[in-house]
Structure formats: C-alpha cells, structure tokens
C-alpha cells in the first residue's frame, strides 16, 4: 500500500509549478486527486504526467477548471471530487498570484485582486471542503510564503495576503482540532515556478534598493516545485498526524 492509497485529495493551482508537482506527487503516492486551476492547458499537462505516474495502489487524477475566488466555482470543485469518489480526505490550496510594485503607487484594483485570489479564494475552498474533511478527519495545507512573516519589498499586497493565509490557517487548526481536522501551511521561497519566473521589480529601483532583493534569494540556490510537493504530501498523510497549526518554510535557508 502507498501512504495515500484510498485518500481523496483536491489540489488547486495544479496547472503549474508547486500545485502541478503536488498533484502529481499525490497521485504517485496512491491518492485520487482532483487537480484544479483556471488554466485548462496546464491542467492537461498535469493530467498527462499524473496518468504516467499513477500507482497500482489506486492513484488517479481528474481535472477541473475553476477560479478559487468564485464562490460557485469553489463549491463546484469540492462537489465534483466528492461525486467522483464519495469522500474528501485532504485539500492543498496552492493556487495564488503575485503582482509587485511600490506601495505608494500600487492601484486598488490590483490590491483587491491579490487579496481576493490568495486569501478569499483560500477561505472559500476551505469553507466548502470542511464539512467533508470533518467527516473523514482530513487535513488542509495552504500555501503561505516566506513573505507571510518576513519583509519582502514591493510585495505589500502579496505579503499581506500570505500573512493572512497563515493566520487563517492557525485559526482553522485550533477551531477544528477536536474533530480533528489538521490545518498547516507551507511557506515556499526561491522555488522555480510561474510566479518566480514572471516576478518583476520596479523599473526605477536604485542600486542601494536593489540590494534588498538579496534578502528574498536563497543562499543555496533555487529549489524545484517537487521540494514543496513532498512536504505537502507528508502533511496530508498520516506521517503528519501530530502536526497542526504549523507553517513549514521551504526556502533553501533564505530566512535561516
Ligand atoms: N515559487 C515560489 O518561490 C513561491 C514562494 C512563495 C509562495 N509561493 C506560493 O506557492 C503557490 C504556487 O505558486 P507557484 O510558485 O507554483 O506559481 P505558479 O504561477 O507556477 O502557479 C500558480 C497557479 O495558480 C493558478 N491560479 C492563479 N489564480 C487562480 C485562481 N483565481 N483560481 C485558480 N487557480 C489560480 C495559476 O493558473 C497557476 O497555475 C502560490 O500560492 C504562491 O504564492 C510560491
């Protein structure tokens, strides 16, 4: 038996980067995974690889195009997984977005969009999943960031959303500890992905300001999405059964 055989999991942000690696990792460990994202093309890639690694112990993958910040989509995502396999044991809320810019120039629409996707989307997915996770005594893993607890210049909206994801997750851990449903965060940093390859900094940063970028760069180099996926898989499995309300940094020592 694989460690996630017979477990039903949802992974959001599963079309790219850490979410894609997580969906594939969970399937390889025997889980039945609903891989969800707004990006249908990326999900098709995820499905192709997941099908290749599906284990003899029941690993399966289906995909579902949905926007986590849309209330109906969030509900429909959870319903689809439960209709397919009759239960839900875990959810990895990995979907997220980053836009950077100087705070004194940052526009309200972009601020609201980032908070709506990263924070409200995570809340909506947890809210819809919780009734099923309470039945299965399941687990939640939310994607925080090293910016949840360390200053990252020009990322005010993103850092605020990720700090709130972390505090929301701690609240879940305590609120549902008697069921129990476990709730943890992973806090990646310097991991190759769509977000890190598209990140931009203000065009006019000075040489002195540019030195601040070092504080968000790992001294050991960039990690791979699979380096985060393995931790998510542990937290969703019984290997993580005594861990709740924790935020595990996976940042190659950036903030050591
Ligand atoms: N890569 C890093 O170093 C790093 C660092 C800190 C935090 N994170 C977090 O890890 C998570 C995964 O990001 P990644 O690095 O793999 O980047 P990524 O851009 O490769 O993946 C993000 C995925 O989220 C999806 N997504 C965005 N908005 C969505 C929405 N509204 N509904 C559904 N899906 C949506 C995107 O389509 C994409 O597939 C994010 O929450 C990100 O903030 C990553």
PDB file of C-alpha atoms and ligand atoms in Angstrom:
ATOM      1  CA  UNK A   1       0.000   0.000   0.000  1.00  0.00           C
ATOM      2  CA  UNK A   2       1.164   3.524  -0.815  1.00  0.00           C
ATOM      3  CA  UNK A   3       0.787   6.015   2.037  1.00  0.00           C
ATOM      4  CA  UNK A   4      -2.085   7.866   0.313  1.00  0.00           C
ATOM      5  CA  UNK A   5      -3.968   4.857  -1.111  1.00  0.00           C
ATOM      6  CA  UNK A   6      -7.755   5.352  -0.917  1.00  0.00           C
ATOM      7  CA  UNK A   7      -7.346   9.024   0.029  1.00  0.00           C
ATOM      8  CA  UNK A   8      -9.238  11.636  -1.999  1.00  0.00           C
ATOM      9  CA  UNK A   9      -7.488  14.978  -2.386  1.00  0.00           C
ATOM     10  CA  UNK A  10      -8.082  18.314  -4.108  1.00  0.00           C
ATOM     11  CA  UNK A  11      -5.156  20.408  -5.303  1.00  0.00           C
ATOM     12  CA  UNK A  12      -5.714  23.973  -6.524  1.00  0.00           C
ATOM     13  CA  UNK A  13      -3.178  25.778  -8.693  1.00  0.00           C
ATOM     14  CA  UNK A  14      -2.493  22.373 -10.219  1.00  0.00           C
ATOM     15  CA  UNK A  15      -1.736  23.608 -13.758  1.00  0.00           C
ATOM     16  CA  UNK A  16       1.749  24.878 -12.970  1.00  0.00           C
ATOM     17  CA  UNK A  17       4.675  24.945 -10.577  1.00  0.00           C
ATOM     18  CA  UNK A  18       4.132  23.777  -6.997  1.00  0.00           C
ATOM     19  CA  UNK A  19       0.457  22.848  -7.461  1.00  0.00           C
ATOM     20  CA  UNK A  20       1.236  20.737 -10.527  1.00  0.00           C
ATOM     21  CA  UNK A  21       4.082  18.977  -8.731  1.00  0.00           C
ATOM     22  CA  UNK A  22       1.818  18.394  -5.719  1.00  0.00           C
ATOM     23  CA  UNK A  23      -0.989  16.834  -7.767  1.00  0.00           C
ATOM     24  CA  UNK A  24       1.499  14.511  -9.489  1.00  0.00           C
ATOM     25  CA  UNK A  25       3.205  13.611  -6.201  1.00  0.00           C
ATOM     26  CA  UNK A  26      -0.105  12.759  -4.502  1.00  0.00           C
ATOM     27  CA  UNK A  27      -1.198  10.575  -7.426  1.00  0.00           C
ATOM     28  CA  UNK A  28       2.184   8.797  -7.363  1.00  0.00           C
ATOM     29  CA  UNK A  29       1.528   8.012  -3.689  1.00  0.00           C
ATOM     30  CA  UNK A  30      -1.801   6.364  -4.480  1.00  0.00           C
ATOM     31  CA  UNK A  31      -4.232   9.271  -3.956  1.00  0.00           C
ATOM     32  CA  UNK A  32      -7.270  10.053  -6.059  1.00  0.00           C
ATOM     33  CA  UNK A  33      -6.682  13.685  -6.980  1.00  0.00           C
ATOM     34  CA  UNK A  34      -8.911  16.377  -8.396  1.00  0.00           C
ATOM     35  CA  UNK A  35      -6.448  18.821  -9.951  1.00  0.00           C
ATOM     36  CA  UNK A  36      -7.996  22.265 -10.301  1.00  0.00           C
ATOM     37  CA  UNK A  37      -6.873  25.553 -11.859  1.00  0.00           C
ATOM     38  CA  UNK A  38      -8.076  28.396 -14.098  1.00  0.00           C
ATOM     39  CA  UNK A  39      -5.570  27.274 -16.745  1.00  0.00           C
ATOM     40  CA  UNK A  40      -7.057  24.381 -18.757  1.00  0.00           C
ATOM     41  CA  UNK A  41      -3.951  23.920 -20.920  1.00  0.00           C
ATOM     42  CA  UNK A  42      -1.667  23.477 -17.913  1.00  0.00           C
ATOM     43  CA  UNK A  43      -4.127  21.046 -16.356  1.00  0.00           C
ATOM     44  CA  UNK A  44      -3.944  18.879 -19.489  1.00  0.00           C
ATOM     45  CA  UNK A  45      -0.149  18.615 -18.969  1.00  0.00           C
ATOM     46  CA  UNK A  46      -0.686  17.745 -15.319  1.00  0.00           C
ATOM     47  CA  UNK A  47      -3.140  15.004 -16.252  1.00  0.00           C
ATOM     48  CA  UNK A  48      -0.772  13.510 -18.826  1.00  0.00           C
ATOM     49  CA  UNK A  49       2.070  13.219 -16.286  1.00  0.00           C
ATOM     50  CA  UNK A  50      -0.234  12.130 -13.462  1.00  0.00           C
ATOM     51  CA  UNK A  51      -1.559   9.300 -15.625  1.00  0.00           C
ATOM     52  CA  UNK A  52       2.021   8.160 -16.256  1.00  0.00           C
ATOM     53  CA  UNK A  53       2.875   8.039 -12.545  1.00  0.00           C
ATOM     54  CA  UNK A  54      -0.479   6.679 -11.316  1.00  0.00           C
ATOM     55  CA  UNK A  55       0.389   3.871  -8.980  1.00  0.00           C
ATOM     56  CA  UNK A  56      -1.031   0.375  -8.862  1.00  0.00           C
ATOM     57  CA  UNK A  57      -2.343   1.337  -5.435  1.00  0.00           C
ATOM     58  CA  UNK A  58      -5.127   3.441  -6.867  1.00  0.00           C
ATOM     59  CA  UNK A  59      -3.539   6.728  -7.895  1.00  0.00           C
ATOM     60  CA  UNK A  60      -5.934   8.580 -10.182  1.00  0.00           C
ATOM     61  CA  UNK A  61      -6.331  12.107 -11.488  1.00  0.00           C
ATOM     62  CA  UNK A  62      -9.196  14.147 -12.859  1.00  0.00           C
ATOM     63  CA  UNK A  63      -9.029  17.823 -13.764  1.00  0.00           C
ATOM     64  CA  UNK A  64     -11.432  20.639 -13.135  1.00  0.00           C
ATOM     65  CA  UNK A  65     -11.210  24.189 -14.482  1.00  0.00           C
ATOM     66  CA  UNK A  66     -12.268  26.637 -11.770  1.00  0.00           C
ATOM     67  CA  UNK A  67     -11.482  30.010 -10.243  1.00  0.00           C
ATOM     68  CA  UNK A  68     -10.893  29.672  -6.487  1.00  0.00           C
ATOM     69  CA  UNK A  69     -12.085  33.234  -5.911  1.00  0.00           C
ATOM     70  CA  UNK A  70     -15.519  32.467  -7.400  1.00  0.00           C
ATOM     71  CA  UNK A  71     -17.940  31.180  -4.782  1.00  0.00           C
ATOM     72  CA  UNK A  72     -19.855  28.893  -7.167  1.00  0.00           C
ATOM     73  CA  UNK A  73     -16.638  27.523  -8.691  1.00  0.00           C
ATOM     74  CA  UNK A  74     -15.227  26.730  -5.244  1.00  0.00           C
ATOM     75  CA  UNK A  75     -18.379  24.836  -4.265  1.00  0.00           C
ATOM     76  CA  UNK A  76     -18.469  23.026  -7.583  1.00  0.00           C
ATOM     77  CA  UNK A  77     -14.835  21.944  -7.283  1.00  0.00           C
ATOM     78  CA  UNK A  78     -15.471  20.213  -3.973  1.00  0.00           C
ATOM     79  CA  UNK A  79     -18.763  18.691  -5.183  1.00  0.00           C
ATOM     80  CA  UNK A  80     -17.011  17.285  -8.253  1.00  0.00           C
ATOM     81  CA  UNK A  81     -14.392  15.467  -6.171  1.00  0.00           C
ATOM     82  CA  UNK A  82     -16.975  14.113  -3.738  1.00  0.00           C
ATOM     83  CA  UNK A  83     -19.278  12.992  -6.567  1.00  0.00           C
ATOM     84  CA  UNK A  84     -16.371  11.220  -8.262  1.00  0.00           C
ATOM     85  CA  UNK A  85     -15.045   9.335  -5.242  1.00  0.00           C
ATOM     86  CA  UNK A  86     -17.597   9.707  -2.420  1.00  0.00           C
ATOM     87  CA  UNK A  87     -15.371  11.416   0.137  1.00  0.00           C
ATOM     88  CA  UNK A  88     -12.660  14.014   0.663  1.00  0.00           C
ATOM     89  CA  UNK A  89      -9.569  13.463   2.822  1.00  0.00           C
ATOM     90  CA  UNK A  90      -7.374  16.421   2.039  1.00  0.00           C
ATOM     91  CA  UNK A  91      -7.078  19.722   0.248  1.00  0.00           C
ATOM     92  CA  UNK A  92      -3.936  21.533  -0.860  1.00  0.00           C
ATOM     93  CA  UNK A  93      -4.777  25.169  -1.566  1.00  0.00           C
ATOM     94  CA  UNK A  94      -1.784  26.056  -3.694  1.00  0.00           C
ATOM     95  CA  UNK A  95      -3.284  28.497  -6.262  1.00  0.00           C
ATOM     96  CA  UNK A  96      -2.015  32.016  -5.900  1.00  0.00           C
ATOM     97  CA  UNK A  97      -0.830  35.116  -7.736  1.00  0.00           C
ATOM     98  CA  UNK A  98       1.799  37.807  -7.298  1.00  0.00           C
ATOM     99  CA  UNK A  99       2.000  41.368  -8.609  1.00  0.00           C
ATOM    100  CA  UNK A 100       4.666  43.655  -7.266  1.00  0.00           C
ATOM    101  CA  UNK A 101       5.114  47.413  -7.154  1.00  0.00           C
ATOM    102  CA  UNK A 102       5.921  50.308  -4.894  1.00  0.00           C
ATOM    103  CA  UNK A 103       3.246  50.588  -2.213  1.00  0.00           C
ATOM    104  CA  UNK A 104       2.781  54.343  -2.681  1.00  0.00           C
ATOM    105  CA  UNK A 105       1.978  53.714  -6.362  1.00  0.00           C
ATOM    106  CA  UNK A 106       0.000  50.473  -6.020  1.00  0.00           C
ATOM    107  CA  UNK A 107      -3.508  50.557  -7.522  1.00  0.00           C
ATOM    108  CA  UNK A 108      -6.525  49.447  -5.531  1.00  0.00           C
ATOM    109  CA  UNK A 109      -7.848  47.037  -8.199  1.00  0.00           C
ATOM    110  CA  UNK A 110      -4.608  45.040  -8.148  1.00  0.00           C
ATOM    111  CA  UNK A 111      -4.532  45.090  -4.331  1.00  0.00           C
ATOM    112  CA  UNK A 112      -8.119  43.785  -4.222  1.00  0.00           C
ATOM    113  CA  UNK A 113      -7.463  41.133  -6.874  1.00  0.00           C
ATOM    114  CA  UNK A 114      -4.474  39.711  -4.970  1.00  0.00           C
ATOM    115  CA  UNK A 115      -6.366  39.629  -1.663  1.00  0.00           C
ATOM    116  CA  UNK A 116      -9.390  38.095  -3.372  1.00  0.00           C
ATOM    117  CA  UNK A 117      -7.472  35.279  -5.046  1.00  0.00           C
ATOM    118  CA  UNK A 118      -4.860  34.468  -2.395  1.00  0.00           C
ATOM    119  CA  UNK A 119      -6.899  34.989   0.754  1.00  0.00           C
ATOM    120  CA  UNK A 120     -10.603  34.864  -0.108  1.00  0.00           C
ATOM    121  CA  UNK A 121     -10.032  32.015  -2.574  1.00  0.00           C
ATOM    122  CA  UNK A 122      -8.265  30.010   0.127  1.00  0.00           C
ATOM    123  CA  UNK A 123     -11.120  30.732   2.554  1.00  0.00           C
ATOM    124  CA  UNK A 124     -13.777  29.680   0.009  1.00  0.00           C
ATOM    125  CA  UNK A 125     -12.030  26.403  -0.761  1.00  0.00           C
ATOM    126  CA  UNK A 126     -11.591  25.631   2.957  1.00  0.00           C
ATOM    127  CA  UNK A 127     -15.201  26.516   3.726  1.00  0.00           C
ATOM    128  CA  UNK A 128     -16.529  24.188   1.026  1.00  0.00           C
ATOM    129  CA  UNK A 129     -14.121  21.369   1.886  1.00  0.00           C
ATOM    130  CA  UNK A 130     -14.514  21.461   5.672  1.00  0.00           C
ATOM    131  CA  UNK A 131     -17.841  19.602   6.018  1.00  0.00           C
ATOM    132  CA  UNK A 132     -16.314  16.674   4.102  1.00  0.00           C
ATOM    133  CA  UNK A 133     -12.966  16.891   5.913  1.00  0.00           C
ATOM    134  CA  UNK A 134     -14.845  16.818   9.234  1.00  0.00           C
ATOM    135  CA  UNK A 135     -16.395  13.506   8.169  1.00  0.00           C
ATOM    136  CA  UNK A 136     -13.092  11.985   7.072  1.00  0.00           C
ATOM    137  CA  UNK A 137     -10.965  13.665   9.799  1.00  0.00           C
ATOM    138  CA  UNK A 138      -8.901  15.027   6.983  1.00  0.00           C
ATOM    139  CA  UNK A 139      -6.249  17.685   6.502  1.00  0.00           C
ATOM    140  CA  UNK A 140      -5.717  21.085   4.906  1.00  0.00           C
ATOM    141  CA  UNK A 141      -2.481  22.518   3.548  1.00  0.00           C
ATOM    142  CA  UNK A 142      -2.491  26.170   2.480  1.00  0.00           C
ATOM    143  CA  UNK A 143       0.230  27.936   0.507  1.00  0.00           C
ATOM    144  CA  UNK A 144       1.661  30.765   2.561  1.00  0.00           C
ATOM    145  CA  UNK A 145       5.015  32.298   1.655  1.00  0.00           C
ATOM    146  CA  UNK A 146       8.199  33.407   3.321  1.00  0.00           C
ATOM    147  CA  UNK A 147       6.640  36.869   2.888  1.00  0.00           C
ATOM    148  CA  UNK A 148       3.975  35.815   5.438  1.00  0.00           C
ATOM    149  CA  UNK A 149       6.447  36.594   8.185  1.00  0.00           C
ATOM    150  CA  UNK A 150       9.425  38.431   6.629  1.00  0.00           C
ATOM    151  CA  UNK A 151       9.522  41.812   4.895  1.00  0.00           C
ATOM    152  CA  UNK A 152       9.665  41.461   1.119  1.00  0.00           C
ATOM    153  CA  UNK A 153       9.965  44.872  -0.548  1.00  0.00           C
ATOM    154  CA  UNK A 154       7.476  45.843  -3.293  1.00  0.00           C
ATOM    155  CA  UNK A 155       5.174  42.945  -2.439  1.00  0.00           C
ATOM    156  CA  UNK A 156       2.812  44.628   0.027  1.00  0.00           C
ATOM    157  CA  UNK A 157      -0.461  43.141  -1.248  1.00  0.00           C
ATOM    158  CA  UNK A 158       1.032  39.694  -1.766  1.00  0.00           C
ATOM    159  CA  UNK A 159       2.721  39.660   1.654  1.00  0.00           C
ATOM    160  CA  UNK A 160      -0.458  40.891   3.349  1.00  0.00           C
ATOM    161  CA  UNK A 161      -2.476  38.128   1.657  1.00  0.00           C
ATOM    162  CA  UNK A 162       0.047  35.450   2.596  1.00  0.00           C
ATOM    163  CA  UNK A 163       0.368  36.673   6.176  1.00  0.00           C
ATOM    164  CA  UNK A 164      -3.402  36.414   6.407  1.00  0.00           C
ATOM    165  CA  UNK A 165      -3.392  32.906   4.906  1.00  0.00           C
ATOM    166  CA  UNK A 166      -1.036  31.890   7.702  1.00  0.00           C
ATOM    167  CA  UNK A 167      -3.141  33.437  10.489  1.00  0.00           C
ATOM    168  CA  UNK A 168      -6.331  31.993   8.951  1.00  0.00           C
ATOM    169  CA  UNK A 169      -4.687  28.554   8.915  1.00  0.00           C
ATOM    170  CA  UNK A 170      -3.676  28.789  12.580  1.00  0.00           C
ATOM    171  CA  UNK A 171      -7.283  29.646  13.397  1.00  0.00           C
ATOM    172  CA  UNK A 172      -8.530  26.612  11.465  1.00  0.00           C
ATOM    173  CA  UNK A 173      -6.048  24.391  13.294  1.00  0.00           C
ATOM    174  CA  UNK A 174      -7.451  25.393  16.678  1.00  0.00           C
ATOM    175  CA  UNK A 175     -11.105  25.667  15.648  1.00  0.00           C
ATOM    176  CA  UNK A 176     -11.203  22.125  14.220  1.00  0.00           C
ATOM    177  CA  UNK A 177      -8.627  20.414  16.474  1.00  0.00           C
ATOM    178  CA  UNK A 178     -11.276  18.475  18.359  1.00  0.00           C
ATOM    179  CA  UNK A 179     -12.685  16.814  15.210  1.00  0.00           C
ATOM    180  CA  UNK A 180      -9.806  16.609  14.315  1.00  0.00           C
ATOM    181  CA  UNK A 181      -9.135  18.308  11.006  1.00  0.00           C
ATOM    182  CA  UNK A 182      -5.486  19.335  10.762  1.00  0.00           C
ATOM    183  CA  UNK A 183      -4.516  22.601   9.054  1.00  0.00           C
ATOM    184  CA  UNK A 184      -0.975  23.625   8.130  1.00  0.00           C
ATOM    185  CA  UNK A 185       0.854  25.939   5.763  1.00  0.00           C
ATOM    186  CA  UNK A 186       3.848  25.531   3.557  1.00  0.00           C
ATOM    187  CA  UNK A 187       5.881  28.694   3.066  1.00  0.00           C
ATOM    188  CA  UNK A 188       7.947  28.338  -0.103  1.00  0.00           C
ATOM    189  CA  UNK A 189      10.675  30.728  -1.129  1.00  0.00           C
ATOM    190  CA  UNK A 190      13.023  30.753  -4.135  1.00  0.00           C
ATOM    191  CA  UNK A 191      11.290  27.867  -5.892  1.00  0.00           C
ATOM    192  CA  UNK A 192      11.295  27.681  -9.715  1.00  0.00           C
ATOM    193  CA  UNK A 193       7.730  28.255 -10.936  1.00  0.00           C
ATOM    194  CA  UNK A 194       5.473  30.508 -12.974  1.00  0.00           C
ATOM    195  CA  UNK A 195       5.395  33.058 -10.167  1.00  0.00           C
ATOM    196  CA  UNK A 196       9.160  33.317  -9.754  1.00  0.00           C
ATOM    197  CA  UNK A 197       9.899  33.416 -13.497  1.00  0.00           C
ATOM    198  CA  UNK A 198       7.363  36.229 -14.034  1.00  0.00           C
ATOM    199  CA  UNK A 199       8.176  38.312 -10.960  1.00  0.00           C
ATOM    200  CA  UNK A 200       9.096  41.917 -11.724  1.00  0.00           C
ATOM    201  CA  UNK A 201      10.539  44.719  -9.629  1.00  0.00           C
ATOM    202  CA  UNK A 202      10.043  48.463 -10.085  1.00  0.00           C
ATOM    203  CA  UNK A 203      11.961  49.748 -13.157  1.00  0.00           C
ATOM    204  CA  UNK A 204      13.434  52.618 -11.214  1.00  0.00           C
ATOM    205  CA  UNK A 205      14.900  50.846  -8.182  1.00  0.00           C
ATOM    206  CA  UNK A 206      18.228  52.309  -7.185  1.00  0.00           C
ATOM    207  CA  UNK A 207      21.403  50.269  -6.767  1.00  0.00           C
ATOM    208  CA  UNK A 208      21.055  50.569  -2.982  1.00  0.00           C
ATOM    209  CA  UNK A 209      17.403  49.412  -3.086  1.00  0.00           C
ATOM    210  CA  UNK A 210      18.425  46.560  -5.390  1.00  0.00           C
ATOM    211  CA  UNK A 211      20.499  45.082  -2.563  1.00  0.00           C
ATOM    212  CA  UNK A 212      17.218  44.407  -0.751  1.00  0.00           C
ATOM    213  CA  UNK A 213      16.422  41.721  -3.350  1.00  0.00           C
ATOM    214  CA  UNK A 214      19.143  39.596  -1.754  1.00  0.00           C
ATOM    215  CA  UNK A 215      17.024  39.159   1.352  1.00  0.00           C
ATOM    216  CA  UNK A 216      14.489  37.134  -0.640  1.00  0.00           C
ATOM    217  CA  UNK A 217      17.028  35.000  -2.517  1.00  0.00           C
ATOM    218  CA  UNK A 218      18.123  31.620  -1.176  1.00  0.00           C
ATOM    219  CA  UNK A 219      21.862  31.302  -0.397  1.00  0.00           C
ATOM    220  CA  UNK A 220      21.651  27.693  -1.634  1.00  0.00           C
ATOM    221  CA  UNK A 221      20.032  28.478  -4.998  1.00  0.00           C
ATOM    222  CA  UNK A 222      16.538  27.840  -6.281  1.00  0.00           C
ATOM    223  CA  UNK A 223      14.519  24.783  -5.343  1.00  0.00           C
ATOM    224  CA  UNK A 224      12.154  22.761  -7.510  1.00  0.00           C
ATOM    225  CA  UNK A 225       8.361  22.584  -7.128  1.00  0.00           C
ATOM    226  CA  UNK A 226       8.796  18.942  -6.080  1.00  0.00           C
ATOM    227  CA  UNK A 227      10.734  20.124  -2.999  1.00  0.00           C
ATOM    228  CA  UNK A 228       7.495  21.694  -1.764  1.00  0.00           C
ATOM    229  CA  UNK A 229       5.200  18.928  -3.054  1.00  0.00           C
ATOM    230  CA  UNK A 230       6.976  16.335  -0.898  1.00  0.00           C
ATOM    231  CA  UNK A 231       6.260  18.378   2.243  1.00  0.00           C
ATOM    232  CA  UNK A 232       2.609  18.896   1.251  1.00  0.00           C
ATOM    233  CA  UNK A 233       2.263  15.128   0.733  1.00  0.00           C
ATOM    234  CA  UNK A 234       3.742  14.461   4.179  1.00  0.00           C
ATOM    235  CA  UNK A 235       1.383  16.961   5.828  1.00  0.00           C
ATOM    236  CA  UNK A 236      -1.644  15.402   4.090  1.00  0.00           C
ATOM    237  CA  UNK A 237      -0.601  11.889   5.079  1.00  0.00           C
ATOM    238  CA  UNK A 238      -0.576  10.121   8.447  1.00  0.00           C
ATOM    239  CA  UNK A 239       3.155  10.908   8.636  1.00  0.00           C
ATOM    240  CA  UNK A 240       1.994  14.409   9.555  1.00  0.00           C
ATOM    241  CA  UNK A 241      -0.691  13.290  12.013  1.00  0.00           C
ATOM    242  CA  UNK A 242       0.782  15.156  15.006  1.00  0.00           C
ATOM    243  CA  UNK A 243       1.393  18.373  13.054  1.00  0.00           C
ATOM    244  CA  UNK A 244      -1.271  21.073  13.007  1.00  0.00           C
ATOM    245  CA  UNK A 245      -1.146  24.865  13.080  1.00  0.00           C
ATOM    246  CA  UNK A 246       2.381  24.763  11.671  1.00  0.00           C
ATOM    247  CA  UNK A 247       3.943  26.728   8.827  1.00  0.00           C
ATOM    248  CA  UNK A 248       6.910  24.949   7.287  1.00  0.00           C
ATOM    249  CA  UNK A 249       9.378  27.160   5.416  1.00  0.00           C
ATOM    250  CA  UNK A 250      10.831  25.545   2.310  1.00  0.00           C
ATOM    251  CA  UNK A 251      13.166  28.280   1.155  1.00  0.00           C
ATOM    252  CA  UNK A 252      16.677  26.839   0.897  1.00  0.00           C
ATOM    253  CA  UNK A 253      17.713  28.743   4.008  1.00  0.00           C
ATOM    254  CA  UNK A 254      16.684  32.195   2.741  1.00  0.00           C
ATOM    255  CA  UNK A 255      15.437  33.185   6.161  1.00  0.00           C
ATOM    256  CA  UNK A 256      17.602  30.881   8.279  1.00  0.00           C
TER     257      UNK A 256
HETATM  258  N1  LIG B   1       7.599  29.743  -6.176  1.00  0.00           N
HETATM  259  C1  LIG B   1       7.914  30.313  -5.028  1.00  0.00           C
HETATM  260  O1  LIG B   1       9.102  30.543  -4.730  1.00  0.00           O
HETATM  261  C2  LIG B   1       6.830  30.688  -4.067  1.00  0.00           C
HETATM  262  C3  LIG B   1       7.190  31.433  -2.942  1.00  0.00           C
HETATM  263  C4  LIG B   1       6.224  31.755  -2.012  1.00  0.00           C
HETATM  264  C5  LIG B   1       4.913  31.336  -2.186  1.00  0.00           C
HETATM  265  N2  LIG B   1       4.580  30.633  -3.297  1.00  0.00           N
HETATM  266  C6  LIG B   1       3.174  30.242  -3.430  1.00  0.00           C
HETATM  267  O2  LIG B   1       3.072  28.938  -3.965  1.00  0.00           O
HETATM  268  C7  LIG B   1       1.837  28.822  -4.653  1.00  0.00           C
HETATM  269  C8  LIG B   1       2.081  28.193  -6.015  1.00  0.00           C
HETATM  270  O3  LIG B   1       2.727  29.123  -6.839  1.00  0.00           O
HETATM  271  P1  LIG B   1       3.872  28.720  -7.864  1.00  0.00           P
HETATM  272  O4  LIG B   1       5.119  29.275  -7.326  1.00  0.00           O
HETATM  273  O5  LIG B   1       3.787  27.286  -8.187  1.00  0.00           O
HETATM  274  O6  LIG B   1       3.460  29.637  -9.114  1.00  0.00           O
HETATM  275  P2  LIG B   1       2.709  29.267 -10.483  1.00  0.00           P
HETATM  276  O7  LIG B   1       2.376  30.593 -11.093  1.00  0.00           O
HETATM  277  O8  LIG B   1       3.539  28.337 -11.267  1.00  0.00           O
HETATM  278  O9  LIG B   1       1.367  28.541 -10.019  1.00  0.00           O
HETATM  279  C9  LIG B   1       0.234  29.242  -9.559  1.00  0.00           C
HETATM  280  C10 LIG B   1      -1.003  28.570 -10.144  1.00  0.00           C
HETATM  281  O10 LIG B   1      -2.171  29.177  -9.551  1.00  0.00           O
HETATM  282  C11 LIG B   1      -3.149  29.307 -10.585  1.00  0.00           C
HETATM  283  N3  LIG B   1      -4.117  30.344 -10.241  1.00  0.00           N
HETATM  284  C12 LIG B   1      -3.898  31.678 -10.139  1.00  0.00           C
HETATM  285  N4  LIG B   1      -5.043  32.307  -9.843  1.00  0.00           N
HETATM  286  C13 LIG B   1      -6.008  31.347  -9.736  1.00  0.00           C
HETATM  287  C14 LIG B   1      -7.394  31.373  -9.455  1.00  0.00           C
HETATM  288  N5  LIG B   1      -8.027  32.534  -9.227  1.00  0.00           N
HETATM  289  N6  LIG B   1      -8.075  30.205  -9.421  1.00  0.00           N
HETATM  290  C15 LIG B   1      -7.433  29.028  -9.668  1.00  0.00           C
HETATM  291  N7  LIG B   1      -6.129  28.939  -9.968  1.00  0.00           N
HETATM  292  C16 LIG B   1      -5.420  30.100  -9.997  1.00  0.00           C
HETATM  293  C17 LIG B   1      -2.332  29.672 -11.823  1.00  0.00           C
HETATM  294  O11 LIG B   1      -3.070  29.456 -13.016  1.00  0.00           O
HETATM  295  C18 LIG B   1      -1.128  28.763 -11.661  1.00  0.00           C
HETATM  296  O12 LIG B   1      -1.335  27.514 -12.298  1.00  0.00           O
HETATM  297  C19 LIG B   1       1.239  30.222  -4.713  1.00  0.00           C
HETATM  298  O13 LIG B   1       0.225  30.368  -3.723  1.00  0.00           O
HETATM  299  C20 LIG B   1       2.411  31.108  -4.409  1.00  0.00           C
HETATM  300  O14 LIG B   1       2.020  32.340  -3.857  1.00  0.00           O
HETATM  301  C21 LIG B   1       5.496  30.304  -4.242  1.00  0.00           C
END
